[in-house]
Short mmCIF file of C-alpha atoms and ligand atoms in Angstrom, two decimals:
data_model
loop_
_atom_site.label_atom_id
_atom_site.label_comp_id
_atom_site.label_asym_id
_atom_site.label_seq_id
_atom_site.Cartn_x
_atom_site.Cartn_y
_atom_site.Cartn_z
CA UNK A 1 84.33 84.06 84.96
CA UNK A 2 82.61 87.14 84.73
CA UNK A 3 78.66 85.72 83.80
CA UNK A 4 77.09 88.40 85.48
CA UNK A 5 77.02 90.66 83.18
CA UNK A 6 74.19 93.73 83.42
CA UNK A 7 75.74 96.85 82.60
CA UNK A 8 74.74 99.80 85.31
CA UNK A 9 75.62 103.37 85.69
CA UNK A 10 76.14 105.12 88.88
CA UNK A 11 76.04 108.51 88.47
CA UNK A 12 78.87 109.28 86.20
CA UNK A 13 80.56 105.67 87.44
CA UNK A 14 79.56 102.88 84.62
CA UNK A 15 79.85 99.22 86.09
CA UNK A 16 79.61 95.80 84.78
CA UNK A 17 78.10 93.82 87.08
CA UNK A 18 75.73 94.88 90.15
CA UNK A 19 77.94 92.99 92.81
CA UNK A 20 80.77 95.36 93.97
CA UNK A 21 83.35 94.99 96.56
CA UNK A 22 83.16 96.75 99.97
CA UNK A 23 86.11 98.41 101.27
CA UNK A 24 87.66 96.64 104.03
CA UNK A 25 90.71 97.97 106.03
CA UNK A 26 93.12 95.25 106.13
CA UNK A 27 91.51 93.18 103.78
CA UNK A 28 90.96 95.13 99.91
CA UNK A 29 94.33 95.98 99.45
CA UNK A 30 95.78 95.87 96.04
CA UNK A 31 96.26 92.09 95.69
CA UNK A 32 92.60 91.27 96.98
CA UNK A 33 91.05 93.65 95.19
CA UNK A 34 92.44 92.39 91.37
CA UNK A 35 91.16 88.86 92.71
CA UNK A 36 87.75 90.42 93.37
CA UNK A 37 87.90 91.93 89.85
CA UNK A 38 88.86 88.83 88.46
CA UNK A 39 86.12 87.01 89.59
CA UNK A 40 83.71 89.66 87.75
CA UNK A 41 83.42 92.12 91.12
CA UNK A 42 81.40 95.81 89.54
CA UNK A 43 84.27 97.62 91.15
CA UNK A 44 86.76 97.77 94.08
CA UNK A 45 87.88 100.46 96.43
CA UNK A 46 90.77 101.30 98.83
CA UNK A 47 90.08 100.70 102.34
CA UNK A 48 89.90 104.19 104.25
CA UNK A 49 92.67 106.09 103.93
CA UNK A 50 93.39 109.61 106.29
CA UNK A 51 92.61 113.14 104.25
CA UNK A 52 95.31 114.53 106.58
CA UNK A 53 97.72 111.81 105.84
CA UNK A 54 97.36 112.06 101.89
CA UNK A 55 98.09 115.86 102.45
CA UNK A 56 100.73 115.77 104.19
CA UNK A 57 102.08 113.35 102.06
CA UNK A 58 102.42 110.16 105.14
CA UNK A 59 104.54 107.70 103.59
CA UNK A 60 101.91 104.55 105.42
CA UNK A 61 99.15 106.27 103.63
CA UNK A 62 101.01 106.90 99.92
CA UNK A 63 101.25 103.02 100.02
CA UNK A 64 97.71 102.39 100.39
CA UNK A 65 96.75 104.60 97.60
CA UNK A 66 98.86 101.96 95.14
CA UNK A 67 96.56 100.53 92.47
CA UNK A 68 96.73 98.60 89.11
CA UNK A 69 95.21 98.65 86.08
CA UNK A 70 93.44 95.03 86.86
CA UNK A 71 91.43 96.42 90.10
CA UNK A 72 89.34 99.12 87.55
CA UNK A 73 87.28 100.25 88.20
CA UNK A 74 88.11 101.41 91.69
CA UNK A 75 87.67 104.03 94.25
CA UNK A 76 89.72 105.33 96.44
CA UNK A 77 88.09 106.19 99.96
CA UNK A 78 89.01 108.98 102.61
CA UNK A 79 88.28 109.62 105.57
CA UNK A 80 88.29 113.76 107.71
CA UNK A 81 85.99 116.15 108.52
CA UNK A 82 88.01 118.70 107.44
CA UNK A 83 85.65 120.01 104.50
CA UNK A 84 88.94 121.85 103.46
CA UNK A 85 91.36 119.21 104.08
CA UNK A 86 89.17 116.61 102.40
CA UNK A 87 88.98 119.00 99.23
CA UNK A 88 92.63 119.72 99.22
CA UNK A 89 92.94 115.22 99.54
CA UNK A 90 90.80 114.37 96.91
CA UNK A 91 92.51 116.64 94.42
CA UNK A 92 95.86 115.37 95.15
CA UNK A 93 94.15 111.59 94.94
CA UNK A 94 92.45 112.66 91.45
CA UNK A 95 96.39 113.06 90.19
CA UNK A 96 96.60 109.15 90.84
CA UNK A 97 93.41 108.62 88.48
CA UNK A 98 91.17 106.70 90.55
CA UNK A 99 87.73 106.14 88.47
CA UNK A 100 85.72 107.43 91.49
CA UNK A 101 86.54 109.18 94.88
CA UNK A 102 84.27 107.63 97.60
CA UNK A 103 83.82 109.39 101.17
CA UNK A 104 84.05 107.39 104.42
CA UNK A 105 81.10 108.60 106.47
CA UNK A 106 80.14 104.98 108.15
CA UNK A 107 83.50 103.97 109.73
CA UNK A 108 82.29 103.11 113.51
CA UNK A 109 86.06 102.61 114.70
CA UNK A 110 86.26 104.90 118.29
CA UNK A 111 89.19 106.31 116.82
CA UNK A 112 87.74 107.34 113.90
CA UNK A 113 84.58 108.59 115.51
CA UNK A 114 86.14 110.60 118.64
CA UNK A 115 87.63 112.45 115.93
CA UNK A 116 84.05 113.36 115.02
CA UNK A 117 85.41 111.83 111.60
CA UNK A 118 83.65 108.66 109.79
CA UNK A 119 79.86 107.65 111.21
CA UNK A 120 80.51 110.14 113.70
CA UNK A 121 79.50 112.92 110.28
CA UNK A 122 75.97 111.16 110.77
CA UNK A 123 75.23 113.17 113.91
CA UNK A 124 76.11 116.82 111.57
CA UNK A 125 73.93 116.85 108.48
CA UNK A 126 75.62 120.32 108.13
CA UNK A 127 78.88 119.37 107.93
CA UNK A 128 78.11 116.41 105.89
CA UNK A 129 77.17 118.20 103.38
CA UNK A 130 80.04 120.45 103.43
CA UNK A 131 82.36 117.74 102.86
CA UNK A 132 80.55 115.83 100.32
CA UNK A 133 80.05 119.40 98.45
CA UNK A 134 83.96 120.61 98.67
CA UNK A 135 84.69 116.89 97.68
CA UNK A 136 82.46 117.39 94.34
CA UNK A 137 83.72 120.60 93.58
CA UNK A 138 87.54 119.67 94.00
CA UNK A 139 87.90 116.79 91.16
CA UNK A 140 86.22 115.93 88.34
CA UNK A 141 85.92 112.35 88.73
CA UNK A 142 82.63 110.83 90.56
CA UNK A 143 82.63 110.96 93.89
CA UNK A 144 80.31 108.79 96.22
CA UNK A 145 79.71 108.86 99.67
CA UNK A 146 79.62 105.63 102.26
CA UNK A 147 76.61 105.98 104.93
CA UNK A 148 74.90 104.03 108.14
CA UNK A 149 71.54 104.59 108.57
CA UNK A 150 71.98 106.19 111.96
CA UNK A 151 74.77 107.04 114.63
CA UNK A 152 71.93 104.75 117.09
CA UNK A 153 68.05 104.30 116.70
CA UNK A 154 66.77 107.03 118.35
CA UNK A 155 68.41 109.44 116.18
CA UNK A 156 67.43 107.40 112.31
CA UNK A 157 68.34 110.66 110.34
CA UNK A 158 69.04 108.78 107.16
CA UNK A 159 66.72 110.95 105.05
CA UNK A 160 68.54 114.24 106.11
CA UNK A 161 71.89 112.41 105.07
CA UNK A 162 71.11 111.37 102.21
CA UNK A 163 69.28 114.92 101.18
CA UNK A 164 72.72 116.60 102.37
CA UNK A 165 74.26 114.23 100.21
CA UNK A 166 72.18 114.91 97.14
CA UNK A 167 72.33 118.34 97.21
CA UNK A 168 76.06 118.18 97.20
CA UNK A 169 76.26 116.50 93.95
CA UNK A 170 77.53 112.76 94.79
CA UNK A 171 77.15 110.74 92.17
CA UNK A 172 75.96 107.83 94.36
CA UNK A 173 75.69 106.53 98.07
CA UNK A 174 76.19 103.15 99.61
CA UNK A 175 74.43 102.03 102.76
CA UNK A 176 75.56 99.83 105.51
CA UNK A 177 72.01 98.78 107.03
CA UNK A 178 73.72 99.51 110.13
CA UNK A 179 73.89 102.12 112.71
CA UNK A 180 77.08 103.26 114.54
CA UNK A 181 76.44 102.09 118.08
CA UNK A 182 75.60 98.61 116.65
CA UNK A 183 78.76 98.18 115.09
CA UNK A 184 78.62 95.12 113.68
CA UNK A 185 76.12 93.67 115.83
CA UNK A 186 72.53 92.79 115.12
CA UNK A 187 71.23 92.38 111.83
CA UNK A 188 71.61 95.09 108.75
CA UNK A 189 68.04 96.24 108.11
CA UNK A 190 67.65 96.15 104.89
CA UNK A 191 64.04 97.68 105.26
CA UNK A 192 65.91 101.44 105.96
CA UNK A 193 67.97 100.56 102.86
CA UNK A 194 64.80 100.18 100.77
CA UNK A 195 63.26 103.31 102.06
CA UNK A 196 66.33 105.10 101.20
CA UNK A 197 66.14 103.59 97.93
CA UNK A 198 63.08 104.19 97.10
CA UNK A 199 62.91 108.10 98.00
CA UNK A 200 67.11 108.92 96.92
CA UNK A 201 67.48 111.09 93.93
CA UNK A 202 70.58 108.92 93.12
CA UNK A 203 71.62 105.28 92.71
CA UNK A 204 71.74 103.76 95.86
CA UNK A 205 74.14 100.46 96.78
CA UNK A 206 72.84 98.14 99.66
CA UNK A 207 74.82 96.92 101.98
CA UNK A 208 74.88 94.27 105.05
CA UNK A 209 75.52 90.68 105.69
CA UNK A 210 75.41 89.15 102.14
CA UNK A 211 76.78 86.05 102.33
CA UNK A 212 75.91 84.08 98.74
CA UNK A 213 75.86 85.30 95.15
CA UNK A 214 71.76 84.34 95.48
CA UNK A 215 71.53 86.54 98.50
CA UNK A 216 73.21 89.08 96.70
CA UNK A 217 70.59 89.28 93.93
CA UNK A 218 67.68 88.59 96.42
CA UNK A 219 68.25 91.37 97.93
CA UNK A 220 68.65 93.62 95.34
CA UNK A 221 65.53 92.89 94.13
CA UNK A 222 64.03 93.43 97.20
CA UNK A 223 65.43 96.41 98.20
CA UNK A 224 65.41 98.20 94.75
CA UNK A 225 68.64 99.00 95.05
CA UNK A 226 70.58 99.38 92.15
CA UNK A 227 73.80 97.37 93.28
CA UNK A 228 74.63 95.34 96.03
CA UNK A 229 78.55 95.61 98.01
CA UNK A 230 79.76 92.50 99.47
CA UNK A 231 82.57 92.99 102.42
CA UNK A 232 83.05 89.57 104.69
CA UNK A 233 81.17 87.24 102.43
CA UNK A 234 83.91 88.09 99.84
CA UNK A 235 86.10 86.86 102.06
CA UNK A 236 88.14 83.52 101.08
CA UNK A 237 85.05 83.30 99.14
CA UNK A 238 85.70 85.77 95.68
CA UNK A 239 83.67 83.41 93.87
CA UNK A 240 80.79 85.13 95.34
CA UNK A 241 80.95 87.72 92.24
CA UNK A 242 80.15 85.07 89.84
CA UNK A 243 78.15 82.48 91.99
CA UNK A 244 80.74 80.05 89.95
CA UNK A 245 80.99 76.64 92.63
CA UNK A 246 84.59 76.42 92.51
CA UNK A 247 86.73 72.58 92.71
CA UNK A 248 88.80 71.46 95.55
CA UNK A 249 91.64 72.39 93.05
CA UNK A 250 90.51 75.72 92.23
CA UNK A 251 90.08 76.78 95.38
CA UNK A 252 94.03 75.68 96.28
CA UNK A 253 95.16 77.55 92.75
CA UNK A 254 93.33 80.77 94.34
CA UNK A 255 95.13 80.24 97.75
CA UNK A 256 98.23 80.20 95.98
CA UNK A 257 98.08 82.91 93.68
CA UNK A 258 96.66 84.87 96.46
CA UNK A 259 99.57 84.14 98.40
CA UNK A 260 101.95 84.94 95.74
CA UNK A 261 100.23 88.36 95.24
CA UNK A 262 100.42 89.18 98.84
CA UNK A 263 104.07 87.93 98.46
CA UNK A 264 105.10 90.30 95.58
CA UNK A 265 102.99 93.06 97.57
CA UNK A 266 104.49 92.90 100.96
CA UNK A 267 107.63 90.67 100.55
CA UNK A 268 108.11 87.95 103.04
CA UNK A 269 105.47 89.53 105.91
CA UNK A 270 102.98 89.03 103.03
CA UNK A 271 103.01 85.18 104.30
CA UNK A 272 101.74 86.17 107.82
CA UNK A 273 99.60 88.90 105.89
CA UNK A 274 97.74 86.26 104.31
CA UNK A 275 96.59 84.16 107.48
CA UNK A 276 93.49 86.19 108.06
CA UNK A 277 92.73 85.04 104.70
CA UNK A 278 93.51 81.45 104.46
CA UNK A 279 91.04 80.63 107.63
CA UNK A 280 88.37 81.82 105.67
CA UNK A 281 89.24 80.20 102.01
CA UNK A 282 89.31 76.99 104.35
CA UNK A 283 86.80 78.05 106.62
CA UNK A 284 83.67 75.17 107.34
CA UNK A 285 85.59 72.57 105.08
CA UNK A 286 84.91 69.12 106.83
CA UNK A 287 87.65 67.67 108.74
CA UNK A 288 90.25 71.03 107.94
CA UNK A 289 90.65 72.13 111.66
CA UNK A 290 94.18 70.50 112.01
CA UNK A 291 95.30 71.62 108.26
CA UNK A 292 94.31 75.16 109.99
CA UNK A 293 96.10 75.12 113.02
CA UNK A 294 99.63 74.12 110.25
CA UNK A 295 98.79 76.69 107.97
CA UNK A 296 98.50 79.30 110.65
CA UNK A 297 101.73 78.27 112.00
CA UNK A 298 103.89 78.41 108.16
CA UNK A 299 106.19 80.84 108.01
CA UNK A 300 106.99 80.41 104.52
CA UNK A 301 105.79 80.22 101.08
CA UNK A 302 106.81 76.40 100.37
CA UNK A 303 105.36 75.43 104.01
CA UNK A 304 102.37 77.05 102.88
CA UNK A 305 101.67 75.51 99.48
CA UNK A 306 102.86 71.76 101.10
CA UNK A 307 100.27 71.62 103.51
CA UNK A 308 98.05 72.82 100.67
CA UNK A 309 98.95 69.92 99.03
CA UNK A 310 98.61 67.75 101.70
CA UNK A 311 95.06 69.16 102.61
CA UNK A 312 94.16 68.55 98.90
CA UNK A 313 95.35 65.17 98.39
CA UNK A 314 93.27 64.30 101.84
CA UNK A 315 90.10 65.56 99.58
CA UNK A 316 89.49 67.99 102.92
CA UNK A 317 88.22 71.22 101.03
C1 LIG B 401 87.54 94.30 108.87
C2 LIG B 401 86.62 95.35 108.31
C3 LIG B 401 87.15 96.55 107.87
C4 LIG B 401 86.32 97.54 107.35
N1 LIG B 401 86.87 98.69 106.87
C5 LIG B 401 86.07 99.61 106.26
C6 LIG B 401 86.64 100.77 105.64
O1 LIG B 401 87.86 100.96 105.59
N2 LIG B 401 85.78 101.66 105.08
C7 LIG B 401 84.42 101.49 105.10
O2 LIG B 401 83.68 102.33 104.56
N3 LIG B 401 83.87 100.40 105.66
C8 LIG B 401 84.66 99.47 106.22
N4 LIG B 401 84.11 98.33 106.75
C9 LIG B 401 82.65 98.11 106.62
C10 LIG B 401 82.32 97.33 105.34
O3 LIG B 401 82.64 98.07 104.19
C11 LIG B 401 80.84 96.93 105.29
O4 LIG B 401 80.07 98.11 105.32
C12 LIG B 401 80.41 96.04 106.46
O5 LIG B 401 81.37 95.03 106.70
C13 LIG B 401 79.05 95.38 106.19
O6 LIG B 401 79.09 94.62 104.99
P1 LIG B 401 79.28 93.02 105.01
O7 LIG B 401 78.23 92.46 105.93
O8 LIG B 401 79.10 92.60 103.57
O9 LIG B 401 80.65 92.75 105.53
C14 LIG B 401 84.92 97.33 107.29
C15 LIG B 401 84.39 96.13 107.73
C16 LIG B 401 85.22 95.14 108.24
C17 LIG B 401 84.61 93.83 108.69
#
């Protein structure tokens, strides 16, 4: 599956393909992420998970720290502003043997950010550094950092992040082309992630709006960077990793083995877990809008995989 395969080093971090997962919360949990490895993915990584909540030991955040072998290489990614706190975190997460720590300074969530935590770091090149610098000294695994370009475009301070974060010793950064107040609106501008690119002492990974396995190396090459990270075009669509064109009855065998993992994962709920998914693994296939509206109503496994069946004997996918 994996035909992608150019070797790269990040930092300390060696990869096998350019074309990594983003984290996503509520998405790359443990059963996504060994399906994004499997289809040749460089690596995969938590979504965010609290500092504060991995010290004091939250018994929400311990489960989203679970990994398995088959999503290696992966990162685990925290989120504080705590430069203590996040130390004190990524040593207790360096007992679980992640193969790279990775900070969350990009997360535009108000939550996040009224806690001057996530993008809301941006606006403190200061304390950025702090954290990234406590976080390097604390483990002795890599440890990258996750960036926007900006908390909003009159304050484009990318440089001074990404200085901060070189002088603390990360072994590389990703960039959402994105700045805070956009959200997810607008386009990523993959211009500032060039720049950054270009001038960064480190490996830099691009980041924004891929949405093909061509795009993914297009823009690579045009950006210089020296991987890509795919979030929402990942998707329902993991083939993305290996530009592989999958059949109408590979695409059901994923569906179903997805299911299953989410299944073994999160018992029963893991059925309603996977909804978000299925709409996208079925998402734009001609004449699938009433399979849809069944498959978001299936409460169970064997509903599920009938109207699967159904929708692939109709040739719909
Ligand atoms: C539902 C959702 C959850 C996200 N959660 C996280 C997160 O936990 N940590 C993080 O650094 N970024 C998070 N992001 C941002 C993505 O990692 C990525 O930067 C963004 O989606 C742009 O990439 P894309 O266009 O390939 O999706 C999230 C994005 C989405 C859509």
């Amino acid at each position: 599956m994996d035909n992608n395969t150019s070797a790269i080093s990040l930092g300390r971090l060696h990869i096998h393909s350019p074309l990594v997962l983003a984290p996503m919360a509520g998405y790359t949990d443990s059963p996504f992420r060994s399906i994004a490895r499997a289809h040749g993915a460089g690596f995969t990584v938590t979504e965010l998970v609290s500092a504060e909540g991995i010290v004091r030991d939250n018994k929400k955040t311990r489960k989203l720290l679970l990994f398995t072998e088959k999503e290696r290489p992966l990162g685990i990614q925290i989120f504080g502003n705590n430069p203590e706190v996040m130390a004190t975190a990524a040593g207790i997460v360096e007992t679980l043997s992640p193969d790279f720590i990775d900070i969350n300074m990009g997360c535009c969530s108000q939550k996040i950010c009224s806690g001057g935590m996530g993008a809301a770091l941006l606006r403190d090149a200061a304390l950025l550094g702090k954290i990234a610098a406590n976080v390097v000294r604390a483990v002795n695994v890599p440890v990258s950092a996750k960036i926007r370009i900006g908390w909003d475009f009159s304050s484009l301070n990318y440089k001074d992040t990404v200085r901060a974060l070189e002088d603390a010793g990360v072994d590389f950064i990703s960039v959402h082309g994105r700045t805070r107040s956009q959200m997810f609106s607008g386009n990523a501008d993959w211009n500032s992630i060039a720049e950054i690119a270009e001038g960064a002492r480190v490996p830099v990974i691009g980041n924004g709006d891929i949405a093909s396995y061509d795009d993914a190396h297009r823009r690579m090459k045009e950006s210089g960077c020296a991987a890509v990270m795919i979030g929402r075009g990942a998707v329902g669509n993991p083939w993305i990793f290996s530009g592989a064109r999958p059949s109408l009855s590979e695409i059901v065998e994923q569906i179903i083995a997805h299911l299953d993992a989410m299944i073994a994962h999160y018992g029963e709920y893991g059925v309603i877990l996977m909804r978000k998914h299925l709409v996208k693994y079925i998402h734009g296939f001609h004449g699938a809008a009433h399979f849809r509206v069944r498959l978001l109503q299936a409460k169970e496994r064997k509903e599920v995989v009938h109207i699967l069946g159904e929708l692939h004997d109709a040739g719909k996918i």
